Each structure stands twice: as C-alpha cells, then as structure tokens.
C-alpha cells in the first residue's frame, strides 16, 4: 500500500486538486444561477408594478367631462375635456371669444364640472333675456336677479361684497371649492375652516345660494 501511494502520489494529489476545483466551481455556478433567478424575479416584479402604475395613470387620463359653451365664442357647442380643465381650456377649444364678447367678468381659471353650461355674453346683451331663454341650464353669472350669489361660481371679489365675508373668508370659500368640487348646500360654509360660525352664517345665508 505504501509503495502504491509513493508510486501514484503525484496523480492522487492532482486528482484531489481537481475534485476540489470541481466542487468550488459547481458551488459558484449554483450561486450565480440563484442570483440570476433572483434578479429575473425582481425585474419581473418591477415590470408588473410599472405596468400597473401605467394602467392607473392611463385610466386617470381617460376621465372626461362634457361641457357646453354658448354665446359670443367662435364655435358654440358641447365639448369633451379632460377632468380638471378650466374655463380657459373650454374657450380655447371653442375657437376663442368673438370681438363682441363681454369677457372681462369671466373667471378663466375656474375649474369645470361635468354638464356645466358656460354662456359668454356680448357687450350690451341683456342678461335677464338670455337667462329666460335657457331651459334647464345655468348661465355663467354668479349673481341672481334677487342679488344672491352662487358660491359655486363666485370669485373672491364677488364674495367680498357680502357683509361678513372679507378677503380671508372669501379666499377660503373659493379654495375649498377648487380642491373639493362644488358645494352641495350652503351649510357647508360652516365646516370649511373659514371661521364662519352660527352668527356669521345667519348674516350671510340669505345672500348666497347653491343651484
């Protein structure tokens, strides 16, 4: 046995080294494959997440509202706009104002809602006559014939004209409307952080309205 070991000692050492190398190499390949699988799984999850985010964003972008604009614009009609659009966007797709348009009192920054009706008066046009000819629609004016102000249409300046509502309260009323959508009733004015208590509300409730 001793003679055998001495005779083949060199080959035995080489064999042991090769075996060790094979074991180390196999372990390295196995770890590399595991890392590659983990990387592929991570990429797949990332792709799925990105795809879901894309679909969510696409759905949000697809939301539309239908709004009618009439009066002194180039192309009065019903237009479909992206949700969150403003009167300025509507006027633009309608071809812009006519030269006769009384546009100075229109709040171009006001957000639009589905089924809104915007009427652009011509200079010298009688608001009362126009309103009487509109059935089931609302004119662009925020002030009714009885003097009450529509809090879903009024500007800060118009709201400030009401006794009991100053700059801060008027700004809060408009800010809440733009961030949360139209008011459902005038009682909401007491809950929007504009410091309108029962006493102030009693003072202004007959001067404002919600259609």
mmCIF file with all atom_site columns, C-alpha atoms in Angstrom:
data_model
loop_
_atom_site.group_PDB
_atom_site.id
_atom_site.type_symbol
_atom_site.label_atom_id
_atom_site.label_alt_id
_atom_site.label_comp_id
_atom_site.label_asym_id
_atom_site.label_entity_id
_atom_site.label_seq_id
_atom_site.pdbx_PDB_ins_code
_atom_site.Cartn_x
_atom_site.Cartn_y
_atom_site.Cartn_z
_atom_site.occupancy
_atom_site.B_iso_or_equiv
_atom_site.pdbx_formal_charge
_atom_site.auth_seq_id
_atom_site.auth_comp_id
_atom_site.auth_asym_id
_atom_site.auth_atom_id
_atom_site.pdbx_PDB_model_num
ATOM 1   C CA . UNK A 1 1   ? 0.000   0.000  0.000   1.00 0.00 ? 1   UNK A CA 1
ATOM 2   C CA . UNK A 1 2   ? 2.847   2.313  0.915   1.00 0.00 ? 2   UNK A CA 1
ATOM 3   C CA . UNK A 1 3   ? 4.586   1.546  -2.333  1.00 0.00 ? 3   UNK A CA 1
ATOM 4   C CA . UNK A 1 4   ? 1.325   2.217  -4.222  1.00 0.00 ? 4   UNK A CA 1
ATOM 5   C CA . UNK A 1 5   ? 0.936   5.582  -2.527  1.00 0.00 ? 5   UNK A CA 1
ATOM 6   C CA . UNK A 1 6   ? 4.507   6.547  -3.207  1.00 0.00 ? 6   UNK A CA 1
ATOM 7   C CA . UNK A 1 7   ? 4.206   5.451  -6.838  1.00 0.00 ? 7   UNK A CA 1
ATOM 8   C CA . UNK A 1 8   ? 0.973   7.284  -7.574  1.00 0.00 ? 8   UNK A CA 1
ATOM 9   C CA . UNK A 1 9   ? 1.303   10.138 -5.061  1.00 0.00 ? 9   UNK A CA 1
ATOM 10  C CA . UNK A 1 10  ? 1.557   12.768 -7.775  1.00 0.00 ? 10  UNK A CA 1
ATOM 11  C CA . UNK A 1 11  ? -1.603  11.588 -9.543  1.00 0.00 ? 11  UNK A CA 1
ATOM 12  C CA . UNK A 1 12  ? -3.506  11.343 -6.264  1.00 0.00 ? 12  UNK A CA 1
ATOM 13  C CA . UNK A 1 13  ? -2.624  14.970 -5.394  1.00 0.00 ? 13  UNK A CA 1
ATOM 14  C CA . UNK A 1 14  ? -3.673  16.111 -8.874  1.00 0.00 ? 14  UNK A CA 1
ATOM 15  C CA . UNK A 1 15  ? -6.974  14.217 -8.524  1.00 0.00 ? 15  UNK A CA 1
ATOM 16  C CA . UNK A 1 16  ? -7.696  15.761 -5.126  1.00 0.00 ? 16  UNK A CA 1
ATOM 17  C CA . UNK A 1 17  ? -6.977  19.239 -6.500  1.00 0.00 ? 17  UNK A CA 1
ATOM 18  C CA . UNK A 1 18  ? -9.241  18.654 -9.497  1.00 0.00 ? 18  UNK A CA 1
ATOM 19  C CA . UNK A 1 19  ? -12.013 17.369 -7.266  1.00 0.00 ? 19  UNK A CA 1
ATOM 20  C CA . UNK A 1 20  ? -11.695 20.422 -5.034  1.00 0.00 ? 20  UNK A CA 1
ATOM 21  C CA . UNK A 1 21  ? -11.764 22.708 -8.052  1.00 0.00 ? 21  UNK A CA 1
ATOM 22  C CA . UNK A 1 22  ? -14.870 20.984 -9.393  1.00 0.00 ? 22  UNK A CA 1
ATOM 23  C CA . UNK A 1 23  ? -16.634 21.356 -6.041  1.00 0.00 ? 23  UNK A CA 1
ATOM 24  C CA . UNK A 1 24  ? -15.768 25.067 -5.835  1.00 0.00 ? 24  UNK A CA 1
ATOM 25  C CA . UNK A 1 25  ? -16.750 25.672 -9.474  1.00 0.00 ? 25  UNK A CA 1
ATOM 26  C CA . UNK A 1 26  ? -20.098 23.889 -9.024  1.00 0.00 ? 26  UNK A CA 1
ATOM 27  C CA . UNK A 1 27  ? -20.843 25.975 -5.955  1.00 0.00 ? 27  UNK A CA 1
ATOM 28  C CA . UNK A 1 28  ? -20.009 29.197 -7.838  1.00 0.00 ? 28  UNK A CA 1
ATOM 29  C CA . UNK A 1 29  ? -22.234 28.272 -10.789 1.00 0.00 ? 29  UNK A CA 1
ATOM 30  C CA . UNK A 1 30  ? -25.085 27.380 -8.442  1.00 0.00 ? 30  UNK A CA 1
ATOM 31  C CA . UNK A 1 31  ? -24.809 30.722 -6.632  1.00 0.00 ? 31  UNK A CA 1
ATOM 32  C CA . UNK A 1 32  ? -24.623 32.586 -9.947  1.00 0.00 ? 32  UNK A CA 1
ATOM 33  C CA . UNK A 1 33  ? -27.788 30.874 -11.162 1.00 0.00 ? 33  UNK A CA 1
ATOM 34  C CA . UNK A 1 34  ? -29.561 31.720 -7.897  1.00 0.00 ? 34  UNK A CA 1
ATOM 35  C CA . UNK A 1 35  ? -28.553 35.368 -8.204  1.00 0.00 ? 35  UNK A CA 1
ATOM 36  C CA . UNK A 1 36  ? -29.684 35.397 -11.830 1.00 0.00 ? 36  UNK A CA 1
ATOM 37  C CA . UNK A 1 37  ? -33.076 33.901 -10.892 1.00 0.00 ? 37  UNK A CA 1
ATOM 38  C CA . UNK A 1 38  ? -33.483 36.436 -8.081  1.00 0.00 ? 38  UNK A CA 1
ATOM 39  C CA . UNK A 1 39  ? -32.589 39.250 -10.487 1.00 0.00 ? 39  UNK A CA 1
ATOM 40  C CA . UNK A 1 40  ? -35.122 37.998 -13.048 1.00 0.00 ? 40  UNK A CA 1
ATOM 41  C CA . UNK A 1 41  ? -37.836 37.753 -10.385 1.00 0.00 ? 41  UNK A CA 1
ATOM 42  C CA . UNK A 1 42  ? -37.035 41.286 -9.186  1.00 0.00 ? 42  UNK A CA 1
ATOM 43  C CA . UNK A 1 43  ? -37.182 42.620 -12.753 1.00 0.00 ? 43  UNK A CA 1
ATOM 44  C CA . UNK A 1 44  ? -40.472 40.828 -13.352 1.00 0.00 ? 44  UNK A CA 1
ATOM 45  C CA . UNK A 1 45  ? -41.997 42.327 -10.200 1.00 0.00 ? 45  UNK A CA 1
ATOM 46  C CA . UNK A 1 46  ? -40.712 45.765 -11.175 1.00 0.00 ? 46  UNK A CA 1
ATOM 47  C CA . UNK A 1 47  ? -42.177 45.426 -14.682 1.00 0.00 ? 47  UNK A CA 1
ATOM 48  C CA . UNK A 1 48  ? -45.548 44.345 -13.263 1.00 0.00 ? 48  UNK A CA 1
ATOM 49  C CA . UNK A 1 49  ? -45.548 47.282 -10.836 1.00 0.00 ? 49  UNK A CA 1
ATOM 50  C CA . UNK A 1 50  ? -44.628 49.749 -13.581 1.00 0.00 ? 50  UNK A CA 1
ATOM 51  C CA . UNK A 1 51  ? -47.301 48.266 -15.856 1.00 0.00 ? 51  UNK A CA 1
ATOM 52  C CA . UNK A 1 52  ? -49.933 48.650 -13.107 1.00 0.00 ? 52  UNK A CA 1
ATOM 53  C CA . UNK A 1 53  ? -48.854 52.240 -12.472 1.00 0.00 ? 53  UNK A CA 1
ATOM 54  C CA . UNK A 1 54  ? -49.078 52.955 -16.208 1.00 0.00 ? 54  UNK A CA 1
ATOM 55  C CA . UNK A 1 55  ? -52.588 51.492 -16.362 1.00 0.00 ? 55  UNK A CA 1
ATOM 56  C CA . UNK A 1 56  ? -53.685 53.536 -13.329 1.00 0.00 ? 56  UNK A CA 1
ATOM 57  C CA . UNK A 1 57  ? -52.284 56.730 -14.847 1.00 0.00 ? 57  UNK A CA 1
ATOM 58  C CA . UNK A 1 58  ? -53.885 55.889 -18.195 1.00 0.00 ? 58  UNK A CA 1
ATOM 59  C CA . UNK A 1 59  ? -57.267 55.405 -16.522 1.00 0.00 ? 59  UNK A CA 1
ATOM 60  C CA . UNK A 1 60  ? -56.926 58.746 -14.748 1.00 0.00 ? 60  UNK A CA 1
ATOM 61  C CA . UNK A 1 61  ? -56.027 60.480 -18.004 1.00 0.00 ? 61  UNK A CA 1
ATOM 62  C CA . UNK A 1 62  ? -59.043 58.966 -19.753 1.00 0.00 ? 62  UNK A CA 1
ATOM 63  C CA . UNK A 1 63  ? -61.602 60.578 -17.418 1.00 0.00 ? 63  UNK A CA 1
ATOM 64  C CA . UNK A 1 64  ? -63.543 63.202 -19.347 1.00 0.00 ? 64  UNK A CA 1
ATOM 65  C CA . UNK A 1 65  ? -66.288 65.730 -18.729 1.00 0.00 ? 65  UNK A CA 1
ATOM 66  C CA . UNK A 1 66  ? -68.833 67.108 -21.187 1.00 0.00 ? 66  UNK A CA 1
ATOM 67  C CA . UNK A 1 67  ? -69.340 70.885 -21.071 1.00 0.00 ? 67  UNK A CA 1
ATOM 68  C CA . UNK A 1 68  ? -71.473 73.211 -23.194 1.00 0.00 ? 68  UNK A CA 1
ATOM 69  C CA . UNK A 1 69  ? -70.344 76.718 -24.090 1.00 0.00 ? 69  UNK A CA 1
ATOM 70  C CA . UNK A 1 70  ? -72.621 79.185 -25.863 1.00 0.00 ? 70  UNK A CA 1
ATOM 71  C CA . UNK A 1 71  ? -72.865 82.858 -26.693 1.00 0.00 ? 71  UNK A CA 1
ATOM 72  C CA . UNK A 1 72  ? -70.065 85.043 -28.028 1.00 0.00 ? 72  UNK A CA 1
ATOM 73  C CA . UNK A 1 73  ? -67.486 82.391 -28.972 1.00 0.00 ? 73  UNK A CA 1
ATOM 74  C CA . UNK A 1 74  ? -66.405 81.218 -32.425 1.00 0.00 ? 74  UNK A CA 1
ATOM 75  C CA . UNK A 1 75  ? -67.817 77.669 -32.165 1.00 0.00 ? 75  UNK A CA 1
ATOM 76  C CA . UNK A 1 76  ? -70.549 77.258 -29.525 1.00 0.00 ? 76  UNK A CA 1
ATOM 77  C CA . UNK A 1 77  ? -71.005 73.554 -28.857 1.00 0.00 ? 77  UNK A CA 1
ATOM 78  C CA . UNK A 1 78  ? -70.704 70.675 -26.385 1.00 0.00 ? 78  UNK A CA 1
ATOM 79  C CA . UNK A 1 79  ? -67.071 69.715 -25.838 1.00 0.00 ? 79  UNK A CA 1
ATOM 80  C CA . UNK A 1 80  ? -65.397 66.810 -24.073 1.00 0.00 ? 80  UNK A CA 1
ATOM 81  C CA . UNK A 1 81  ? -62.461 67.873 -21.930 1.00 0.00 ? 81  UNK A CA 1
ATOM 82  C CA . UNK A 1 82  ? -60.123 66.161 -19.502 1.00 0.00 ? 82  UNK A CA 1
ATOM 83  C CA . UNK A 1 83  ? -61.393 66.228 -15.920 1.00 0.00 ? 83  UNK A CA 1
ATOM 84  C CA . UNK A 1 84  ? -59.877 69.212 -14.111 1.00 0.00 ? 84  UNK A CA 1
ATOM 85  C CA . UNK A 1 85  ? -59.966 71.506 -17.149 1.00 0.00 ? 85  UNK A CA 1
ATOM 86  C CA . UNK A 1 86  ? -60.747 75.197 -16.658 1.00 0.00 ? 86  UNK A CA 1
ATOM 87  C CA . UNK A 1 87  ? -62.908 77.727 -18.481 1.00 0.00 ? 87  UNK A CA 1
ATOM 88  C CA . UNK A 1 88  ? -59.815 78.967 -20.313 1.00 0.00 ? 88  UNK A CA 1
ATOM 89  C CA . UNK A 1 89  ? -59.374 75.499 -21.868 1.00 0.00 ? 89  UNK A CA 1
ATOM 90  C CA . UNK A 1 90  ? -63.035 75.416 -22.931 1.00 0.00 ? 90  UNK A CA 1
ATOM 91  C CA . UNK A 1 91  ? -62.848 78.849 -24.572 1.00 0.00 ? 91  UNK A CA 1
ATOM 92  C CA . UNK A 1 92  ? -59.721 77.753 -26.432 1.00 0.00 ? 92  UNK A CA 1
ATOM 93  C CA . UNK A 1 93  ? -61.295 74.622 -27.973 1.00 0.00 ? 93  UNK A CA 1
ATOM 94  C CA . UNK A 1 94  ? -64.361 76.711 -28.867 1.00 0.00 ? 94  UNK A CA 1
ATOM 95  C CA . UNK A 1 95  ? -62.159 78.915 -31.055 1.00 0.00 ? 95  UNK A CA 1
ATOM 96  C CA . UNK A 1 96  ? -61.818 81.844 -28.653 1.00 0.00 ? 96  UNK A CA 1
ATOM 97  C CA . UNK A 1 97  ? -64.009 84.850 -27.887 1.00 0.00 ? 97  UNK A CA 1
ATOM 98  C CA . UNK A 1 98  ? -65.731 86.916 -30.551 1.00 0.00 ? 98  UNK A CA 1
ATOM 99  C CA . UNK A 1 99  ? -64.803 90.589 -30.765 1.00 0.00 ? 99  UNK A CA 1
ATOM 100 C CA . UNK A 1 100 ? -68.182 91.411 -29.218 1.00 0.00 ? 100 UNK A CA 1
ATOM 101 C CA . UNK A 1 101 ? -67.680 89.174 -26.164 1.00 0.00 ? 101 UNK A CA 1
ATOM 102 C CA . UNK A 1 102 ? -68.035 90.659 -22.685 1.00 0.00 ? 102 UNK A CA 1
ATOM 103 C CA . UNK A 1 103 ? -65.209 88.530 -21.271 1.00 0.00 ? 103 UNK A CA 1
ATOM 104 C CA . UNK A 1 104 ? -63.783 90.726 -18.516 1.00 0.00 ? 104 UNK A CA 1
ATOM 105 C CA . UNK A 1 105 ? -66.025 89.254 -15.813 1.00 0.00 ? 105 UNK A CA 1
ATOM 106 C CA . UNK A 1 106 ? -65.369 85.624 -16.709 1.00 0.00 ? 106 UNK A CA 1
ATOM 107 C CA . UNK A 1 107 ? -63.081 83.744 -14.327 1.00 0.00 ? 107 UNK A CA 1
ATOM 108 C CA . UNK A 1 108 ? -60.933 81.846 -16.819 1.00 0.00 ? 108 UNK A CA 1
ATOM 109 C CA . UNK A 1 109 ? -59.164 79.966 -14.001 1.00 0.00 ? 109 UNK A CA 1
ATOM 110 C CA . UNK A 1 110 ? -62.378 78.391 -12.710 1.00 0.00 ? 110 UNK A CA 1
ATOM 111 C CA . UNK A 1 111 ? -62.475 74.578 -12.864 1.00 0.00 ? 111 UNK A CA 1
ATOM 112 C CA . UNK A 1 112 ? -65.224 72.946 -14.892 1.00 0.00 ? 112 UNK A CA 1
ATOM 113 C CA . UNK A 1 113 ? -67.536 70.123 -13.843 1.00 0.00 ? 113 UNK A CA 1
ATOM 114 C CA . UNK A 1 114 ? -69.385 67.567 -15.936 1.00 0.00 ? 114 UNK A CA 1
ATOM 115 C CA . UNK A 1 115 ? -72.568 69.015 -17.535 1.00 0.00 ? 115 UNK A CA 1
ATOM 116 C CA . UNK A 1 116 ? -71.567 72.649 -16.841 1.00 0.00 ? 116 UNK A CA 1
ATOM 117 C CA . UNK A 1 117 ? -73.072 75.333 -19.097 1.00 0.00 ? 117 UNK A CA 1
ATOM 118 C CA . UNK A 1 118 ? -70.996 78.439 -19.785 1.00 0.00 ? 118 UNK A CA 1
ATOM 119 C CA . UNK A 1 119 ? -72.612 81.378 -21.563 1.00 0.00 ? 119 UNK A CA 1
ATOM 120 C CA . UNK A 1 120 ? -70.458 84.246 -22.837 1.00 0.00 ? 120 UNK A CA 1
ATOM 121 C CA . UNK A 1 121 ? -72.424 87.483 -23.085 1.00 0.00 ? 121 UNK A CA 1
ATOM 122 C CA . UNK A 1 122 ? -71.918 90.022 -25.850 1.00 0.00 ? 122 UNK A CA 1
ATOM 123 C CA . UNK A 1 123 ? -71.359 93.657 -24.931 1.00 0.00 ? 123 UNK A CA 1
ATOM 124 C CA . UNK A 1 124 ? -74.720 95.224 -24.055 1.00 0.00 ? 124 UNK A CA 1
ATOM 125 C CA . UNK A 1 125 ? -76.572 91.902 -24.084 1.00 0.00 ? 125 UNK A CA 1
ATOM 126 C CA . UNK A 1 126 ? -79.456 91.663 -21.607 1.00 0.00 ? 126 UNK A CA 1
ATOM 127 C CA . UNK A 1 127 ? -78.637 89.001 -19.021 1.00 0.00 ? 127 UNK A CA 1
ATOM 128 C CA . UNK A 1 128 ? -82.259 88.573 -17.959 1.00 0.00 ? 128 UNK A CA 1
ATOM 129 C CA . UNK A 1 129 ? -83.449 87.911 -21.514 1.00 0.00 ? 129 UNK A CA 1
ATOM 130 C CA . UNK A 1 130 ? -80.733 85.343 -22.089 1.00 0.00 ? 130 UNK A CA 1
ATOM 131 C CA . UNK A 1 131 ? -81.476 83.552 -18.809 1.00 0.00 ? 131 UNK A CA 1
ATOM 132 C CA . UNK A 1 132 ? -85.158 83.311 -19.688 1.00 0.00 ? 132 UNK A CA 1
ATOM 133 C CA . UNK A 1 133 ? -84.246 81.566 -22.959 1.00 0.00 ? 133 UNK A CA 1
ATOM 134 C CA . UNK A 1 134 ? -82.128 78.913 -21.276 1.00 0.00 ? 134 UNK A CA 1
ATOM 135 C CA . UNK A 1 135 ? -84.217 75.928 -20.145 1.00 0.00 ? 135 UNK A CA 1
ATOM 136 C CA . UNK A 1 136 ? -82.667 73.590 -17.615 1.00 0.00 ? 136 UNK A CA 1
ATOM 137 C CA . UNK A 1 137 ? -79.247 75.278 -17.856 1.00 0.00 ? 137 UNK A CA 1
ATOM 138 C CA . UNK A 1 138 ? -77.270 77.732 -15.763 1.00 0.00 ? 138 UNK A CA 1
ATOM 139 C CA . UNK A 1 139 ? -75.767 80.955 -17.076 1.00 0.00 ? 139 UNK A CA 1
ATOM 140 C CA . UNK A 1 140 ? -72.205 81.974 -16.337 1.00 0.00 ? 140 UNK A CA 1
ATOM 141 C CA . UNK A 1 141 ? -73.305 84.768 -13.998 1.00 0.00 ? 141 UNK A CA 1
ATOM 142 C CA . UNK A 1 142 ? -72.816 84.067 -10.290 1.00 0.00 ? 142 UNK A CA 1
ATOM 143 C CA . UNK A 1 143 ? -75.356 86.719 -9.193  1.00 0.00 ? 143 UNK A CA 1
ATOM 144 C CA . UNK A 1 144 ? -79.098 86.119 -9.452  1.00 0.00 ? 144 UNK A CA 1
ATOM 145 C CA . UNK A 1 145 ? -81.726 88.769 -10.109 1.00 0.00 ? 145 UNK A CA 1
ATOM 146 C CA . UNK A 1 146 ? -82.549 88.799 -6.392  1.00 0.00 ? 146 UNK A CA 1
ATOM 147 C CA . UNK A 1 147 ? -78.907 89.636 -5.593  1.00 0.00 ? 147 UNK A CA 1
ATOM 148 C CA . UNK A 1 148 ? -77.962 86.282 -4.089  1.00 0.00 ? 148 UNK A CA 1
ATOM 149 C CA . UNK A 1 149 ? -74.543 84.959 -5.021  1.00 0.00 ? 149 UNK A CA 1
ATOM 150 C CA . UNK A 1 150 ? -73.830 81.424 -6.266  1.00 0.00 ? 150 UNK A CA 1
ATOM 151 C CA . UNK A 1 151 ? -70.945 80.159 -4.103  1.00 0.00 ? 151 UNK A CA 1
ATOM 152 C CA . UNK A 1 152 ? -70.098 77.570 -6.764  1.00 0.00 ? 152 UNK A CA 1
ATOM 153 C CA . UNK A 1 153 ? -69.390 80.285 -9.341  1.00 0.00 ? 153 UNK A CA 1
ATOM 154 C CA . UNK A 1 154 ? -68.461 83.430 -7.420  1.00 0.00 ? 154 UNK A CA 1
ATOM 155 C CA . UNK A 1 155 ? -64.989 84.949 -7.468  1.00 0.00 ? 155 UNK A CA 1
ATOM 156 C CA . UNK A 1 156 ? -63.176 86.190 -4.365  1.00 0.00 ? 156 UNK A CA 1
ATOM 157 C CA . UNK A 1 157 ? -64.104 89.776 -5.256  1.00 0.00 ? 157 UNK A CA 1
ATOM 158 C CA . UNK A 1 158 ? -67.790 88.907 -5.595  1.00 0.00 ? 158 UNK A CA 1
ATOM 159 C CA . UNK A 1 159 ? -67.818 87.073 -2.265  1.00 0.00 ? 159 UNK A CA 1
ATOM 160 C CA . UNK A 1 160 ? -66.105 90.005 -0.554  1.00 0.00 ? 160 UNK A CA 1
ATOM 161 C CA . UNK A 1 161 ? -69.091 92.178 -1.483  1.00 0.00 ? 161 UNK A CA 1
ATOM 162 C CA . UNK A 1 162 ? -71.182 90.231 1.054   1.00 0.00 ? 162 UNK A CA 1
ATOM 163 C CA . UNK A 1 163 ? -71.330 91.753 4.536   1.00 0.00 ? 163 UNK A CA 1
ATOM 164 C CA . UNK A 1 164 ? -69.490 89.450 6.940   1.00 0.00 ? 164 UNK A CA 1
ATOM 165 C CA . UNK A 1 165 ? -67.151 87.935 4.343   1.00 0.00 ? 165 UNK A CA 1
ATOM 166 C CA . UNK A 1 166 ? -63.757 89.549 3.984   1.00 0.00 ? 166 UNK A CA 1
ATOM 167 C CA . UNK A 1 167 ? -60.652 88.662 1.981   1.00 0.00 ? 167 UNK A CA 1
ATOM 168 C CA . UNK A 1 168 ? -59.673 85.643 4.101   1.00 0.00 ? 168 UNK A CA 1
ATOM 169 C CA . UNK A 1 169 ? -63.129 84.047 4.219   1.00 0.00 ? 169 UNK A CA 1
ATOM 170 C CA . UNK A 1 170 ? -63.735 84.657 0.513   1.00 0.00 ? 170 UNK A CA 1
ATOM 171 C CA . UNK A 1 171 ? -60.394 83.056 -0.387  1.00 0.00 ? 171 UNK A CA 1
ATOM 172 C CA . UNK A 1 172 ? -61.163 80.035 1.815   1.00 0.00 ? 172 UNK A CA 1
ATOM 173 C CA . UNK A 1 173 ? -64.568 79.554 0.172   1.00 0.00 ? 173 UNK A CA 1
ATOM 174 C CA . UNK A 1 174 ? -63.068 79.571 -3.331  1.00 0.00 ? 174 UNK A CA 1
ATOM 175 C CA . UNK A 1 175 ? -60.070 77.433 -2.286  1.00 0.00 ? 175 UNK A CA 1
ATOM 176 C CA . UNK A 1 176 ? -62.300 74.738 -0.788  1.00 0.00 ? 176 UNK A CA 1
ATOM 177 C CA . UNK A 1 177 ? -64.471 74.660 -3.912  1.00 0.00 ? 177 UNK A CA 1
ATOM 178 C CA . UNK A 1 178 ? -61.498 74.277 -6.260  1.00 0.00 ? 178 UNK A CA 1
ATOM 179 C CA . UNK A 1 179 ? -59.946 71.477 -4.189  1.00 0.00 ? 179 UNK A CA 1
ATOM 180 C CA . UNK A 1 180 ? -63.092 69.520 -3.287  1.00 0.00 ? 180 UNK A CA 1
ATOM 181 C CA . UNK A 1 181 ? -65.600 70.282 -6.025  1.00 0.00 ? 181 UNK A CA 1
ATOM 182 C CA . UNK A 1 182 ? -68.897 72.203 -5.927  1.00 0.00 ? 182 UNK A CA 1
ATOM 183 C CA . UNK A 1 183 ? -70.761 72.889 -2.700  1.00 0.00 ? 183 UNK A CA 1
ATOM 184 C CA . UNK A 1 184 ? -73.830 70.712 -2.181  1.00 0.00 ? 184 UNK A CA 1
ATOM 185 C CA . UNK A 1 185 ? -75.517 73.191 0.183   1.00 0.00 ? 185 UNK A CA 1
ATOM 186 C CA . UNK A 1 186 ? -74.731 76.481 1.902   1.00 0.00 ? 186 UNK A CA 1
ATOM 187 C CA . UNK A 1 187 ? -74.449 74.789 5.320   1.00 0.00 ? 187 UNK A CA 1
ATOM 188 C CA . UNK A 1 188 ? -71.034 73.516 4.216   1.00 0.00 ? 188 UNK A CA 1
ATOM 189 C CA . UNK A 1 189 ? -69.683 77.033 4.675   1.00 0.00 ? 189 UNK A CA 1
ATOM 190 C CA . UNK A 1 190 ? -69.605 76.383 8.431   1.00 0.00 ? 190 UNK A CA 1
ATOM 191 C CA . UNK A 1 191 ? -67.282 73.376 8.055   1.00 0.00 ? 191 UNK A CA 1
ATOM 192 C CA . UNK A 1 192 ? -64.563 74.506 5.642   1.00 0.00 ? 192 UNK A CA 1
ATOM 193 C CA . UNK A 1 193 ? -62.236 76.287 8.067   1.00 0.00 ? 193 UNK A CA 1
ATOM 194 C CA . UNK A 1 194 ? -63.279 79.796 7.019   1.00 0.00 ? 194 UNK A CA 1
ATOM 195 C CA . UNK A 1 195 ? -64.296 80.734 10.592  1.00 0.00 ? 195 UNK A CA 1
ATOM 196 C CA . UNK A 1 196 ? -67.938 81.097 9.670   1.00 0.00 ? 196 UNK A CA 1
ATOM 197 C CA . UNK A 1 197 ? -69.852 80.464 12.884  1.00 0.00 ? 197 UNK A CA 1
ATOM 198 C CA . UNK A 1 198 ? -73.578 80.405 13.501  1.00 0.00 ? 198 UNK A CA 1
ATOM 199 C CA . UNK A 1 199 ? -73.778 84.182 13.958  1.00 0.00 ? 199 UNK A CA 1
ATOM 200 C CA . UNK A 1 200 ? -71.954 84.975 10.709  1.00 0.00 ? 200 UNK A CA 1
ATOM 201 C CA . UNK A 1 201 ? -73.881 82.261 8.875   1.00 0.00 ? 201 UNK A CA 1
ATOM 202 C CA . UNK A 1 202 ? -77.209 83.802 9.925   1.00 0.00 ? 202 UNK A CA 1
ATOM 203 C CA . UNK A 1 203 ? -75.984 87.099 8.459   1.00 0.00 ? 203 UNK A CA 1
ATOM 204 C CA . UNK A 1 204 ? -74.984 85.712 5.065   1.00 0.00 ? 204 UNK A CA 1
ATOM 205 C CA . UNK A 1 205 ? -77.313 82.743 4.486   1.00 0.00 ? 205 UNK A CA 1
ATOM 206 C CA . UNK A 1 206 ? -79.913 84.834 2.646   1.00 0.00 ? 206 UNK A CA 1
ATOM 207 C CA . UNK A 1 207 ? -77.248 86.372 0.410   1.00 0.00 ? 207 UNK A CA 1
ATOM 208 C CA . UNK A 1 208 ? -75.785 83.151 -1.006  1.00 0.00 ? 208 UNK A CA 1
ATOM 209 C CA . UNK A 1 209 ? -77.165 80.064 -2.676  1.00 0.00 ? 209 UNK A CA 1
ATOM 210 C CA . UNK A 1 210 ? -76.279 76.723 -4.279  1.00 0.00 ? 210 UNK A CA 1
ATOM 211 C CA . UNK A 1 211 ? -78.143 75.823 -7.505  1.00 0.00 ? 211 UNK A CA 1
#
